[in-house]
Each structure stands twice: as structure tokens, then as C-alpha cells.
PDB file of C-alpha atoms and ligand atoms in Angstrom:
ATOM      1  CA  UNK K  92      59.254  28.129  -3.476  1.00  0.00           C
ATOM      2  CA  UNK K  93      62.703  29.601  -3.842  1.00  0.00           C
ATOM      3  CA  UNK K  94      65.911  29.849  -1.855  1.00  0.00           C
ATOM      4  CA  UNK K  95      67.804  27.004  -0.230  1.00  0.00           C
ATOM      5  CA  UNK K  96      66.520  23.966   1.637  1.00  0.00           C
ATOM      6  CA  UNK K  97      69.296  23.469   4.198  1.00  0.00           C
ATOM      7  CA  UNK K  98      68.137  20.320   6.020  1.00  0.00           C
ATOM      8  CA  UNK K  99      67.149  17.125   4.221  1.00  0.00           C
ATOM      9  CA  UNK K 100      67.629  13.408   4.879  1.00  0.00           C
ATOM     10  CA  UNK K 101      67.862  10.577   2.345  1.00  0.00           C
ATOM     11  CA  UNK K 102      68.199   6.788   2.412  1.00  0.00           C
ATOM     12  CA  UNK K 103      71.888   7.379   3.250  1.00  0.00           C
ATOM     13  CA  UNK K 104      70.536   7.789   6.796  1.00  0.00           C
ATOM     14  CA  UNK K 105      66.953   7.656   8.033  1.00  0.00           C
ATOM     15  CA  UNK K 106      65.145   9.333   5.130  1.00  0.00           C
ATOM     16  CA  UNK K 107      62.582   7.444   3.057  1.00  0.00           C
ATOM     17  CA  UNK K 108      63.577   8.890  -0.333  1.00  0.00           C
ATOM     18  CA  UNK K 109      66.795   8.222  -2.221  1.00  0.00           C
ATOM     19  CA  UNK K 110      69.096  11.192  -2.914  1.00  0.00           C
ATOM     20  CA  UNK K 111      67.841  11.146  -6.523  1.00  0.00           C
ATOM     21  CA  UNK K 112      64.214  11.328  -5.407  1.00  0.00           C
ATOM     22  CA  UNK K 113      64.933  14.194  -3.008  1.00  0.00           C
ATOM     23  CA  UNK K 114      66.601  16.123  -5.849  1.00  0.00           C
ATOM     24  CA  UNK K 115      63.588  15.567  -8.106  1.00  0.00           C
ATOM     25  CA  UNK K 116      61.227  16.885  -5.431  1.00  0.00           C
ATOM     26  CA  UNK K 117      63.477  19.916  -4.871  1.00  0.00           C
ATOM     27  CA  UNK K 118      63.326  20.686  -8.611  1.00  0.00           C
ATOM     28  CA  UNK K 119      59.542  20.231  -8.735  1.00  0.00           C
ATOM     29  CA  UNK K 120      59.326  22.681  -5.840  1.00  0.00           C
ATOM     30  CA  UNK K 121      61.586  25.190  -7.631  1.00  0.00           C
ATOM     31  CA  UNK K 122      64.228  25.320  -4.940  1.00  0.00           C
ATOM     32  CA  UNK K 123      67.495  26.966  -5.981  1.00  0.00           C
ATOM     33  CA  UNK K 124      69.774  25.055  -3.625  1.00  0.00           C
ATOM     34  CA  UNK K 125      69.470  21.854  -1.607  1.00  0.00           C
ATOM     35  CA  UNK K 126      71.680  20.670   1.222  1.00  0.00           C
ATOM     36  CA  UNK K 127      71.825  16.917   1.751  1.00  0.00           C
ATOM     37  CA  UNK K 128      72.315  16.565   5.516  1.00  0.00           C
ATOM     38  CA  UNK K 129      72.149  12.920   6.475  1.00  0.00           C
ATOM     39  CA  UNK K 130      73.002  11.784   9.989  1.00  0.00           C
ATOM     40  CA  UNK K 131      76.758  11.234  10.337  1.00  0.00           C
ATOM     41  CA  UNK K 132      77.469  10.592   6.656  1.00  0.00           C
ATOM     42  CA  UNK K 133      77.969  12.381   3.347  1.00  0.00           C
ATOM     43  CA  UNK K 134      77.255   9.181   1.421  1.00  0.00           C
ATOM     44  CA  UNK K 135      74.182  10.589  -0.357  1.00  0.00           C
ATOM     45  CA  UNK K 136      75.836  13.713  -1.693  1.00  0.00           C
ATOM     46  CA  UNK K 137      77.454  12.372  -4.880  1.00  0.00           C
ATOM     47  CA  UNK K 138      74.243  10.740  -6.096  1.00  0.00           C
ATOM     48  CA  UNK K 139      72.378  13.976  -5.474  1.00  0.00           C
ATOM     49  CA  UNK K 140      75.011  15.963  -7.371  1.00  0.00           C
ATOM     50  CA  UNK K 141      74.792  13.618 -10.359  1.00  0.00           C
ATOM     51  CA  UNK K 142      71.006  13.763 -10.373  1.00  0.00           C
ATOM     52  CA  UNK K 143      71.030  17.596 -10.205  1.00  0.00           C
ATOM     53  CA  UNK K 144      73.719  18.147 -12.819  1.00  0.00           C
ATOM     54  CA  UNK K 145      72.733  20.733 -15.436  1.00  0.00           C
ATOM     55  CA  UNK K 146      69.250  21.186 -13.976  1.00  0.00           C
ATOM     56  CA  UNK K 147      69.718  24.489 -12.142  1.00  0.00           C
ATOM     57  CA  UNK K 148      69.769  23.170  -8.587  1.00  0.00           C
ATOM     58  CA  UNK K 149      72.883  23.693  -6.488  1.00  0.00           C
ATOM     59  CA  UNK K 150      73.666  20.767  -4.191  1.00  0.00           C
ATOM     60  CA  UNK K 151      75.276  21.758  -0.903  1.00  0.00           C
ATOM     61  CA  UNK K 152      77.223  18.871   0.635  1.00  0.00           C
ATOM     62  CA  UNK K 153      76.260  18.559   4.289  1.00  0.00           C
ATOM     63  CA  UNK K 154      76.010  16.296   7.285  1.00  0.00           C
ATOM     64  CA  UNK K 155      74.082  16.343  10.581  1.00  0.00           C
ATOM     65  CA  UNK K 156      76.564  15.303  13.253  1.00  0.00           C
ATOM     66  CA  UNK K 157      75.400  13.435  16.371  1.00  0.00           C
ATOM     67  CA  UNK K 158      76.714  15.260  19.428  1.00  0.00           C
ATOM     68  CA  UNK K 159      75.864  15.064  23.105  1.00  0.00           C
ATOM     69  CA  UNK K 160      76.637  16.990  26.274  1.00  0.00           C
ATOM     70  CA  UNK K 161      75.767  15.411  29.612  1.00  0.00           C
ATOM     71  CA  UNK K 162      73.676  12.757  27.849  1.00  0.00           C
ATOM     72  CA  UNK K 163      71.561  15.390  26.118  1.00  0.00           C
ATOM     73  CA  UNK K 164      71.682  14.971  22.383  1.00  0.00           C
ATOM     74  CA  UNK K 165      72.656  17.971  20.226  1.00  0.00           C
ATOM     75  CA  UNK K 166      72.699  17.956  16.425  1.00  0.00           C
ATOM     76  CA  UNK K 167      75.275  19.977  14.535  1.00  0.00           C
ATOM     77  CA  UNK K 168      74.820  20.645  10.821  1.00  0.00           C
ATOM     78  CA  UNK K 169      77.983  21.095   8.797  1.00  0.00           C
ATOM     79  CA  UNK K 170      77.995  22.402   5.236  1.00  0.00           C
ATOM     80  CA  UNK K 171      80.871  21.929   2.730  1.00  0.00           C
ATOM     81  CA  UNK K 172      83.197  20.029   5.100  1.00  0.00           C
ATOM     82  CA  UNK K 173      86.366  18.705   3.483  1.00  0.00           C
ATOM     83  CA  UNK K 174      86.625  15.172   4.850  1.00  0.00           C
ATOM     84  CA  UNK K 175      90.231  14.853   3.769  1.00  0.00           C
ATOM     85  CA  UNK K 176      91.198  17.433   6.410  1.00  0.00           C
ATOM     86  CA  UNK K 177      91.317  16.862  10.165  1.00  0.00           C
ATOM     87  CA  UNK K 178      89.551  14.302  12.329  1.00  0.00           C
ATOM     88  CA  UNK K 179      85.981  14.645  11.071  1.00  0.00           C
ATOM     89  CA  UNK K 180      85.934  11.673   8.675  1.00  0.00           C
ATOM     90  CA  UNK K 181      87.303   9.332  11.359  1.00  0.00           C
ATOM     91  CA  UNK K 182      84.860  10.573  13.956  1.00  0.00           C
ATOM     92  CA  UNK K 183      81.884  10.186  11.615  1.00  0.00           C
ATOM     93  CA  UNK K 184      83.064   6.635  10.918  1.00  0.00           C
ATOM     94  CA  UNK K 185      83.125   5.920  14.653  1.00  0.00           C
ATOM     95  CA  UNK K 186      79.591   7.225  15.069  1.00  0.00           C
ATOM     96  CA  UNK K 187      78.315   5.087  12.178  1.00  0.00           C
ATOM     97  CA  UNK K 188      79.998   2.021  13.623  1.00  0.00           C
ATOM     98  CA  UNK K 189      78.437   2.720  16.981  1.00  0.00           C
ATOM     99  CA  UNK K 190      75.037   3.084  15.260  1.00  0.00           C
ATOM    100  CA  UNK K 191      75.397  -0.492  13.989  1.00  0.00           C
ATOM    101  CA  UNK K 192      76.266  -2.056  17.354  1.00  0.00           C
ATOM    102  CA  UNK K 193      73.602   0.028  19.059  1.00  0.00           C
ATOM    103  CA  UNK K 194      70.924  -1.123  16.598  1.00  0.00           C
ATOM    104  CA  UNK K 195      71.769  -4.714  17.543  1.00  0.00           C
ATOM    105  CA  UNK K 196      71.479  -3.869  21.258  1.00  0.00           C
ATOM    106  CA  UNK K 197      68.135  -2.104  20.833  1.00  0.00           C
ATOM    107  CA  UNK K 198      66.759  -5.042  18.850  1.00  0.00           C
ATOM    108  CA  UNK K 199      67.962  -7.453  21.541  1.00  0.00           C
ATOM    109  CA  UNK K 200      66.283  -5.449  24.290  1.00  0.00           C
ATOM    110  CA  UNK K 201      63.050  -5.299  22.321  1.00  0.00           C
ATOM    111  CA  UNK K 202      63.193  -9.039  21.663  1.00  0.00           C
ATOM    112  CA  UNK K 203      63.659  -9.601  25.399  1.00  0.00           C
ATOM    113  CA  UNK K 204      60.574  -7.475  25.930  1.00  0.00           C
ATOM    114  CA  UNK K 205      58.666  -9.825  23.612  1.00  0.00           C
ATOM    115  CA  UNK K 206      58.766  -7.962  20.300  1.00  0.00           C
ATOM    116  CA  UNK K 207      59.405 -10.075  17.243  1.00  0.00           C
ATOM    117  CA  UNK K 208      61.521  -7.754  15.088  1.00  0.00           C
ATOM    118  CA  UNK K 209      64.953  -8.902  13.896  1.00  0.00           C
ATOM    119  CA  UNK K 210      68.256  -7.142  13.309  1.00  0.00           C
ATOM    120  CA  UNK K 211      68.195  -8.257   9.658  1.00  0.00           C
ATOM    121  CA  UNK K 212      64.890  -6.520   9.236  1.00  0.00           C
ATOM    122  CA  UNK K 213      66.249  -3.277  10.732  1.00  0.00           C
ATOM    123  CA  UNK K 214      69.428  -3.418   8.647  1.00  0.00           C
ATOM    124  CA  UNK K 215      67.432  -4.039   5.502  1.00  0.00           C
ATOM    125  CA  UNK K 216      65.288  -0.985   6.219  1.00  0.00           C
ATOM    126  CA  UNK K 217      68.564   0.934   6.709  1.00  0.00           C
ATOM    127  CA  UNK K 218      69.926  -0.302   3.357  1.00  0.00           C
ATOM    128  CA  UNK K 219      72.461  -2.269   5.372  1.00  0.00           C
ATOM    129  CA  UNK K 220      74.443   0.732   6.334  1.00  0.00           C
ATOM    130  CA  UNK K 221      73.636   3.556   8.726  1.00  0.00           C
ATOM    131  CA  UNK K 222      70.844   2.503  11.064  1.00  0.00           C
ATOM    132  CA  UNK K 223      69.001   4.885  13.341  1.00  0.00           C
ATOM    133  CA  UNK K 224      66.057   4.688  15.678  1.00  0.00           C
ATOM    134  CA  UNK K 225      63.590   5.395  12.826  1.00  0.00           C
ATOM    135  CA  UNK K 226      64.623   2.103  11.190  1.00  0.00           C
ATOM    136  CA  UNK K 227      63.946   0.251  14.432  1.00  0.00           C
ATOM    137  CA  UNK K 228      60.617   2.087  14.638  1.00  0.00           C
ATOM    138  CA  UNK K 229      59.725   1.043  11.065  1.00  0.00           C
ATOM    139  CA  UNK K 230      60.617  -2.569  11.864  1.00  0.00           C
ATOM    140  CA  UNK K 231      58.229  -2.411  14.837  1.00  0.00           C
ATOM    141  CA  UNK K 232      55.533  -1.189  12.438  1.00  0.00           C
ATOM    142  CA  UNK K 233      56.354  -4.025  10.008  1.00  0.00           C
ATOM    143  CA  UNK K 234      55.859  -6.619  12.741  1.00  0.00           C
ATOM    144  CA  UNK K 235      52.519  -5.052  13.638  1.00  0.00           C
ATOM    145  CA  UNK K 236      53.629  -4.064  17.141  1.00  0.00           C
ATOM    146  CA  UNK K 237      52.743  -0.402  16.521  1.00  0.00           C
ATOM    147  CA  UNK K 238      50.854   1.304  13.738  1.00  0.00           C
ATOM    148  CA  UNK K 239      53.080   4.366  13.151  1.00  0.00           C
ATOM    149  CA  UNK K 240      56.854   4.860  13.620  1.00  0.00           C
ATOM    150  CA  UNK K 241      56.263   7.862  15.911  1.00  0.00           C
ATOM    151  CA  UNK K 242      54.681   5.464  18.443  1.00  0.00           C
ATOM    152  CA  UNK K 243      58.107   3.922  19.058  1.00  0.00           C
ATOM    153  CA  UNK K 244      59.471   7.149  20.546  1.00  0.00           C
ATOM    154  CA  UNK K 245      58.125   6.617  24.066  1.00  0.00           C
ATOM    155  CA  UNK K 246      59.671   5.861  27.474  1.00  0.00           C
ATOM    156  CA  UNK K 247      58.349   2.294  27.079  1.00  0.00           C
ATOM    157  CA  UNK K 248      60.229   1.761  23.784  1.00  0.00           C
ATOM    158  CA  UNK K 249      63.047   3.739  22.101  1.00  0.00           C
ATOM    159  CA  UNK K 250      62.273   7.340  23.046  1.00  0.00           C
ATOM    160  CA  UNK K 251      65.210   9.207  24.693  1.00  0.00           C
ATOM    161  CA  UNK K 252      66.080   7.249  27.834  1.00  0.00           C
ATOM    162  CA  UNK K 253      63.313   4.718  27.132  1.00  0.00           C
ATOM    163  CA  UNK K 254      63.363   1.036  28.176  1.00  0.00           C
ATOM    164  CA  UNK K 255      64.859  -0.158  24.901  1.00  0.00           C
ATOM    165  CA  UNK K 256      66.838   3.008  24.198  1.00  0.00           C
ATOM    166  CA  UNK K 257      70.584   2.602  23.811  1.00  0.00           C
ATOM    167  CA  UNK K 258      73.038   5.486  23.580  1.00  0.00           C
ATOM    168  CA  UNK K 259      75.483   5.786  20.728  1.00  0.00           C
ATOM    169  CA  UNK K 260      78.920   7.321  20.433  1.00  0.00           C
ATOM    170  CA  UNK K 261      78.550  11.079  19.961  1.00  0.00           C
ATOM    171  CA  UNK K 262      80.871  14.084  19.842  1.00  0.00           C
ATOM    172  CA  UNK K 263      81.098  16.923  22.288  1.00  0.00           C
ATOM    173  CA  UNK K 264      79.291  19.849  20.600  1.00  0.00           C
ATOM    174  CA  UNK K 265      82.168  22.319  21.073  1.00  0.00           C
ATOM    175  CA  UNK K 266      84.750  19.858  19.797  1.00  0.00           C
ATOM    176  CA  UNK K 267      82.504  19.145  16.831  1.00  0.00           C
ATOM    177  CA  UNK K 268      82.324  22.866  15.973  1.00  0.00           C
ATOM    178  CA  UNK K 269      86.125  23.043  16.049  1.00  0.00           C
ATOM    179  CA  UNK K 270      86.437  19.933  13.917  1.00  0.00           C
ATOM    180  CA  UNK K 271      84.020  21.286  11.300  1.00  0.00           C
ATOM    181  CA  UNK K 272      85.887  24.612  11.134  1.00  0.00           C
ATOM    182  CA  UNK K 273      89.161  22.759  10.713  1.00  0.00           C
ATOM    183  CA  UNK K 274      87.619  20.953   7.748  1.00  0.00           C
ATOM    184  CA  UNK K 275      86.617  24.363   6.275  1.00  0.00           C
ATOM    185  CA  UNK K 276      82.959  23.579   6.782  1.00  0.00           C
ATOM    186  CA  UNK K 277      80.225  25.844   8.172  1.00  0.00           C
ATOM    187  CA  UNK K 278      78.901  24.606  11.546  1.00  0.00           C
ATOM    188  CA  UNK K 279      75.226  25.417  12.203  1.00  0.00           C
ATOM    189  CA  UNK K 280      73.354  24.286  15.302  1.00  0.00           C
ATOM    190  CA  UNK K 281      70.317  22.241  14.170  1.00  0.00           C
ATOM    191  CA  UNK K 282      66.891  22.780  15.768  1.00  0.00           C
ATOM    192  CA  UNK K 283      68.149  24.525  18.939  1.00  0.00           C
ATOM    193  CA  UNK K 284      64.620  24.434  20.358  1.00  0.00           C
ATOM    194  CA  UNK K 285      64.352  20.645  20.289  1.00  0.00           C
ATOM    195  CA  UNK K 286      65.087  18.369  23.255  1.00  0.00           C
ATOM    196  CA  UNK K 287      64.968  18.494  27.049  1.00  0.00           C
ATOM    197  CA  UNK K 288      61.189  18.351  26.996  1.00  0.00           C
ATOM    198  CA  UNK K 289      60.853  21.364  24.702  1.00  0.00           C
ATOM    199  CA  UNK K 290      63.403  23.508  26.558  1.00  0.00           C
ATOM    200  CA  UNK K 291      65.913  22.970  23.780  1.00  0.00           C
ATOM    201  CA  UNK K 292      69.683  23.287  23.867  1.00  0.00           C
ATOM    202  CA  UNK K 293      71.007  25.017  26.981  1.00  0.00           C
ATOM    203  CA  UNK K 294      71.711  28.721  26.199  1.00  0.00           C
ATOM    204  CA  UNK K 295      75.059  28.537  27.999  1.00  0.00           C
ATOM    205  CA  UNK K 296      76.075  25.711  25.658  1.00  0.00           C
ATOM    206  CA  UNK K 297      74.944  27.688  22.603  1.00  0.00           C
ATOM    207  CA  UNK K 298      77.136  30.586  23.792  1.00  0.00           C
ATOM    208  CA  UNK K 299      80.042  28.213  24.327  1.00  0.00           C
ATOM    209  CA  UNK K 300      79.583  26.898  20.787  1.00  0.00           C
ATOM    210  CA  UNK K 301      79.391  30.477  19.467  1.00  0.00           C
ATOM    211  CA  UNK K 302      82.683  31.278  21.219  1.00  0.00           C
ATOM    212  CA  UNK K 303      84.199  28.215  19.545  1.00  0.00           C
ATOM    213  CA  UNK K 304      83.242  29.598  16.117  1.00  0.00           C
ATOM    214  CA  UNK K 305      79.709  28.360  15.439  1.00  0.00           C
ATOM    215  CA  UNK K 306      78.485  30.157  12.318  1.00  0.00           C
ATOM    216  CA  UNK K 307      74.734  29.675  12.274  1.00  0.00           C
ATOM    217  CA  UNK K 308      71.627  28.815  14.241  1.00  0.00           C
ATOM    218  CA  UNK K 309      68.739  26.930  12.609  1.00  0.00           C
ATOM    219  CA  UNK K 310      65.989  29.240  13.864  1.00  0.00           C
ATOM    220  CA  UNK K 311      63.424  28.047  11.324  1.00  0.00           C
ATOM    221  CA  UNK K 312      62.384  24.425  11.965  1.00  0.00           C
ATOM    222  CA  UNK K 313      59.121  22.497  11.980  1.00  0.00           C
ATOM    223  CA  UNK K 314      59.364  21.926  15.745  1.00  0.00           C
ATOM    224  CA  UNK K 315      59.837  25.642  16.516  1.00  0.00           C
ATOM    225  CA  UNK K 316      56.743  27.753  17.110  1.00  0.00           C
ATOM    226  CA  UNK K 317      56.818  31.252  15.556  1.00  0.00           C
ATOM    227  CA  UNK K 318      57.820  32.713  18.923  1.00  0.00           C
ATOM    228  CA  UNK K 319      60.653  30.183  19.368  1.00  0.00           C
ATOM    229  CA  UNK K 320      61.818  31.011  15.851  1.00  0.00           C
ATOM    230  CA  UNK K 321      61.844  34.723  16.722  1.00  0.00           C
ATOM    231  CA  UNK K 322      63.682  33.925  19.966  1.00  0.00           C
ATOM    232  CA  UNK K 323      66.468  32.094  18.101  1.00  0.00           C
ATOM    233  CA  UNK K 324      66.663  34.783  15.404  1.00  0.00           C
ATOM    234  CA  UNK K 325      67.210  37.318  18.177  1.00  0.00           C
ATOM    235  CA  UNK K 326      69.783  35.047  19.827  1.00  0.00           C
ATOM    236  CA  UNK K 327      71.591  34.701  16.491  1.00  0.00           C
ATOM    237  CA  UNK K 328      71.742  38.498  16.143  1.00  0.00           C
ATOM    238  CA  UNK K 329      73.029  38.884  19.698  1.00  0.00           C
ATOM    239  CA  UNK K 330      75.741  36.247  19.228  1.00  0.00           C
ATOM    240  CA  UNK K 331      76.741  37.378  15.729  1.00  0.00           C
ATOM    241  CA  UNK K 332      75.473  34.177  14.110  1.00  0.00           C
ATOM    242  CA  UNK K 333      73.532  33.708  10.877  1.00  0.00           C
ATOM    243  CA  UNK K 334      69.932  32.553  11.291  1.00  0.00           C
ATOM    244  CA  UNK K 335      68.989  29.732   8.914  1.00  0.00           C
ATOM    245  CA  UNK K 336      65.917  27.591   8.283  1.00  0.00           C
ATOM    246  CA  UNK K 337      65.408  24.056   7.064  1.00  0.00           C
ATOM    247  CA  UNK K 338      62.552  21.564   6.866  1.00  0.00           C
ATOM    248  CA  UNK K 339      64.432  18.525   8.283  1.00  0.00           C
ATOM    249  CA  UNK K 340      62.545  16.495   5.676  1.00  0.00           C
ATOM    250  CA  UNK K 341      62.751  12.704   6.149  1.00  0.00           C
ATOM    251  CA  UNK K 342      60.464  12.001   3.168  1.00  0.00           C
ATOM    252  CA  UNK K 343      57.126  11.418   4.879  1.00  0.00           C
ATOM    253  CA  UNK K 344      55.496  13.885   5.249  1.00  0.00           C
ATOM    254  CA  UNK K 345      57.105  15.527   2.264  1.00  0.00           C
ATOM    255  CA  UNK K 346      58.143  18.783   3.943  1.00  0.00           C
ATOM    256  CA  UNK K 347      60.973  19.589   1.551  1.00  0.00           C
ATOM    257  CA  UNK K 348      61.169  23.358   0.978  1.00  0.00           C
ATOM    258  CA  UNK K 349      58.539  24.262   3.572  1.00  0.00           C
ATOM    259  CA  UNK K 350      61.343  26.103   5.392  1.00  0.00           C
ATOM    260  CA  UNK K 351      64.003  27.829   3.326  1.00  0.00           C
ATOM    261  CA  UNK K 352      66.991  30.097   3.642  1.00  0.00           C
ATOM    262  CA  UNK K 353      67.814  33.021   1.288  1.00  0.00           C
ATOM    263  CA  UNK K 354      70.752  32.379  -1.047  1.00  0.00           C
ATOM    264  CA  UNK K 355      72.420  35.497   0.373  1.00  0.00           C
ATOM    265  CA  UNK K 356      72.611  33.800   3.780  1.00  0.00           C
ATOM    266  CA  UNK K 357      73.977  30.633   2.155  1.00  0.00           C
ATOM    267  CA  UNK K 358      76.713  32.727   0.527  1.00  0.00           C
ATOM    268  CA  UNK K 359      77.526  34.346   3.877  1.00  0.00           C
ATOM    269  CA  UNK K 360      77.767  30.900   5.525  1.00  0.00           C
ATOM    270  CA  UNK K 361      80.229  29.833   2.867  1.00  0.00           C
ATOM    271  CA  UNK K 362      82.355  32.959   3.185  1.00  0.00           C
ATOM    272  CA  UNK K 363      82.500  32.700   6.976  1.00  0.00           C
ATOM    273  CA  UNK K 364      83.470  29.020   6.762  1.00  0.00           C
ATOM    274  CA  UNK K 365      86.379  29.949   4.515  1.00  0.00           C
ATOM    275  CA  UNK K 366      87.634  32.810   6.690  1.00  0.00           C
ATOM    276  CA  UNK K 367      87.074  31.100  10.064  1.00  0.00           C
ATOM    277  CA  UNK K 368      88.651  27.921   8.739  1.00  0.00           C
ATOM    278  CA  UNK K 369      91.722  29.938   7.763  1.00  0.00           C
ATOM    279  CA  UNK K 370      91.896  31.608  11.208  1.00  0.00           C
ATOM    280  CA  UNK K 371      92.117  28.226  12.863  1.00  0.00           C
TER     281      UNK K 371
HETATM  282  P1  LIG O 207      69.042   8.423  16.276  1.00  0.00           P
HETATM  283  O1  LIG O 207      69.965   9.421  15.644  1.00  0.00           O
HETATM  284  O2  LIG O 207      69.236   7.060  15.747  1.00  0.00           O
HETATM  285  O3  LIG O 207      69.047   8.491  17.763  1.00  0.00           O
HETATM  286  O4  LIG O 207      67.568   8.824  15.812  1.00  0.00           O
HETATM  287  C1  LIG O 207      67.166  10.172  15.838  1.00  0.00           C
HETATM  288  C2  LIG O 207      66.135  10.379  14.760  1.00  0.00           C
HETATM  289  O5  LIG O 207      64.922   9.774  15.183  1.00  0.00           O
HETATM  290  C3  LIG O 207      65.788  11.842  14.508  1.00  0.00           C
HETATM  291  O6  LIG O 207      66.614  12.417  13.555  1.00  0.00           O
HETATM  292  C4  LIG O 207      64.385  11.719  13.966  1.00  0.00           C
HETATM  293  O7  LIG O 207      64.431  11.349  12.605  1.00  0.00           O
HETATM  294  C5  LIG O 207      63.820  10.549  14.736  1.00  0.00           C
HETATM  295  N1  LIG O 207      63.063  10.956  15.941  1.00  0.00           N
HETATM  296  C6  LIG O 207      63.562  11.416  17.109  1.00  0.00           C
HETATM  297  N2  LIG O 207      62.568  11.656  17.998  1.00  0.00           N
HETATM  298  C7  LIG O 207      61.424  11.349  17.363  1.00  0.00           C
HETATM  299  C8  LIG O 207      60.041  11.372  17.742  1.00  0.00           C
HETATM  300  N3  LIG O 207      59.675  11.774  18.961  1.00  0.00           N
HETATM  301  N4  LIG O 207      59.129  10.987  16.830  1.00  0.00           N
HETATM  302  C9  LIG O 207      59.505  10.577  15.596  1.00  0.00           C
HETATM  303  N5  LIG O 207      60.785  10.528  15.176  1.00  0.00           N
HETATM  304  C10 LIG O 207      61.727  10.901  16.051  1.00  0.00           C
HETATM  305 ZN1  LIG O 208      66.595  11.732  11.451  1.00  0.00          ZN
HETATM  306 FE1  LIG O 209      68.267  16.474  14.067  1.00  0.00          FE
HETATM  307 FE1  LIG O 210      67.721  16.130  10.753  1.00  0.00          FE
END
């Protein structure tokens, strides 16, 4: 494997592996660059950088920002954001805070439905910090209610709009693009083909995000069929965006590096972030 893995989660959000472990896997798989893109936090980046130091793997600081438009969730990847600039750091803090209160609400609903999981259990699985639905799902597995975390993502449990599903604070996708550009980061729309029952992100919204300065489209993703990937590569060309790919690895299964982006594209992302950030 070569090139850059541009989408990976760690224990700083809902990944199973620590940042150090993800770096070690990236090195074993001969990747040249690795973006750490946890949900709504850059907390895993420093540990990854320390682990990679002097070992020939470039760490790209990143984050996957929770956004929503009309209750439909949209994920925006941002690479190299400077959190000391603009509103991004504050907004990410608000999302993380909302994740904590929402975890408590989801647990309460599940308890009312007769499940025996506890908030402590969920928070422990989340290392006390940045809980997401996968931690609730793993707690349901731990109590024996289900046998695999994926089984929690149903209308009966915590799937989108499900009985025990609770919304969290999320940013408007266009405002998030603007915020990322202001912070000199490169905004890339994650898995545009995911959501709305396989329809993916509304094309009109993608165009609106492109007009706002979106830089890339994650055409290569595990949940995109080859024809969807080709569709988004074509859309990227039409809208003047860079097409990227990432595995969205959460640790199990260990998909790290199964999708990768050429270093040339990574360089172009970086250059565009610098020039578009300056135009703002
Ligand atoms: P949250 O951000 O807390 O709403 O949780 C979203 C995360 O849950 C995603 O990033 C995935 O890791 C996971 N997820 C979402 N849908 C599913 C699903 N159908 N099966 C398994 N995991 C899912
Ligand atoms: Zn996730
Ligand atoms: Fe995502
Ligand atoms: Fe992700």
C-alpha cells in the first residue's frame, strides 16, 4: 500500500484503536501519510504525531465535523485546521458537550425500554470523553442485549430516527465549510453517498457547499459501490473539486489503507486550503 489514508478514527472518538496503534498499523501497511479524523475533535493528533516521529509517516491533522441540514446528517472532513483561528474550536467544543448530554438521554430511553446498560458503562467505553452511538452500541453488546454493535443501528434502537435515537448539536454544512476555510483548513465532504437510505447527500447541497469553497469530495469510501465512486469523481470534476478516498477505519474490521489518496492530491488539498483561506 502507498499514498495517504485520509479517514481514520481512534479512541479519541469512536475508534477501537489508540492513535499510537493506528500509526503502527499505517506503518505496517506502508502508508506514506495518515490523517487522523476523529469525530468533532483533534485530541488524537498529538499522540499520533509523537508515535510517527522519525518513522517516515506523515501525520495529517484532521477532524470529521458533525453537520446536519434539515435533520439529515452530513459529515465534513477538515484537514490542517488551525483551531486558534475563528469559531471552529468553540463549535467543536459545543458538539462534544452535546454528545455527552445526548449519550445520557439515549441511555435513559434505553433503560426505560428495559435495557440494562448504564451511562457509566458508555462513558467508560468512550474513555470518559467523546461518546458516540457506537459506544452505546458496544454497551448494549456488553449487557448481552445484542450480539454485534451494528445491530443497535435500527429503528427500534439507535439507528437514525430510531426509538432511542437522540439528535445532537450539529453545524450547518455550508457554515462549517466557511469556518474550516477561515481556519486555513481543507474542507472535504465525507462519504457523499451515505445517508437518506442510500441516496446520499442532496446534490443541490453539494453544489451549495462547492460554491462556499468546499475543496474535495470523498469519492472513494467503503459504502460507495464502484459506480457511485465514479459518479462522485465525475461530480468532483464538474464542480472543480478534488476527489479523495479514505477507508473510514474504526479499528474493526481493520480497513486502514484499503482506500487511499495519491500524495499529489494531498499536496493540492493543502495548497488550495492556503489560497482559499487567504481569499476569505
Ligand atoms: P454519532 O456521530 O454518535 O451519531 O454516531 C455515528 C457513528 O456511528 C458513525 O460514524 C459510525 O461509526 C457509526 N454508525 C452509523 N451508522 C451505523 C450503522 N448503520 N452500523 C454501524 N455503525 C454505524
Ligand atoms: Zn464513527
Ligand atoms: Fe462519517
Ligand atoms: Fe468517519
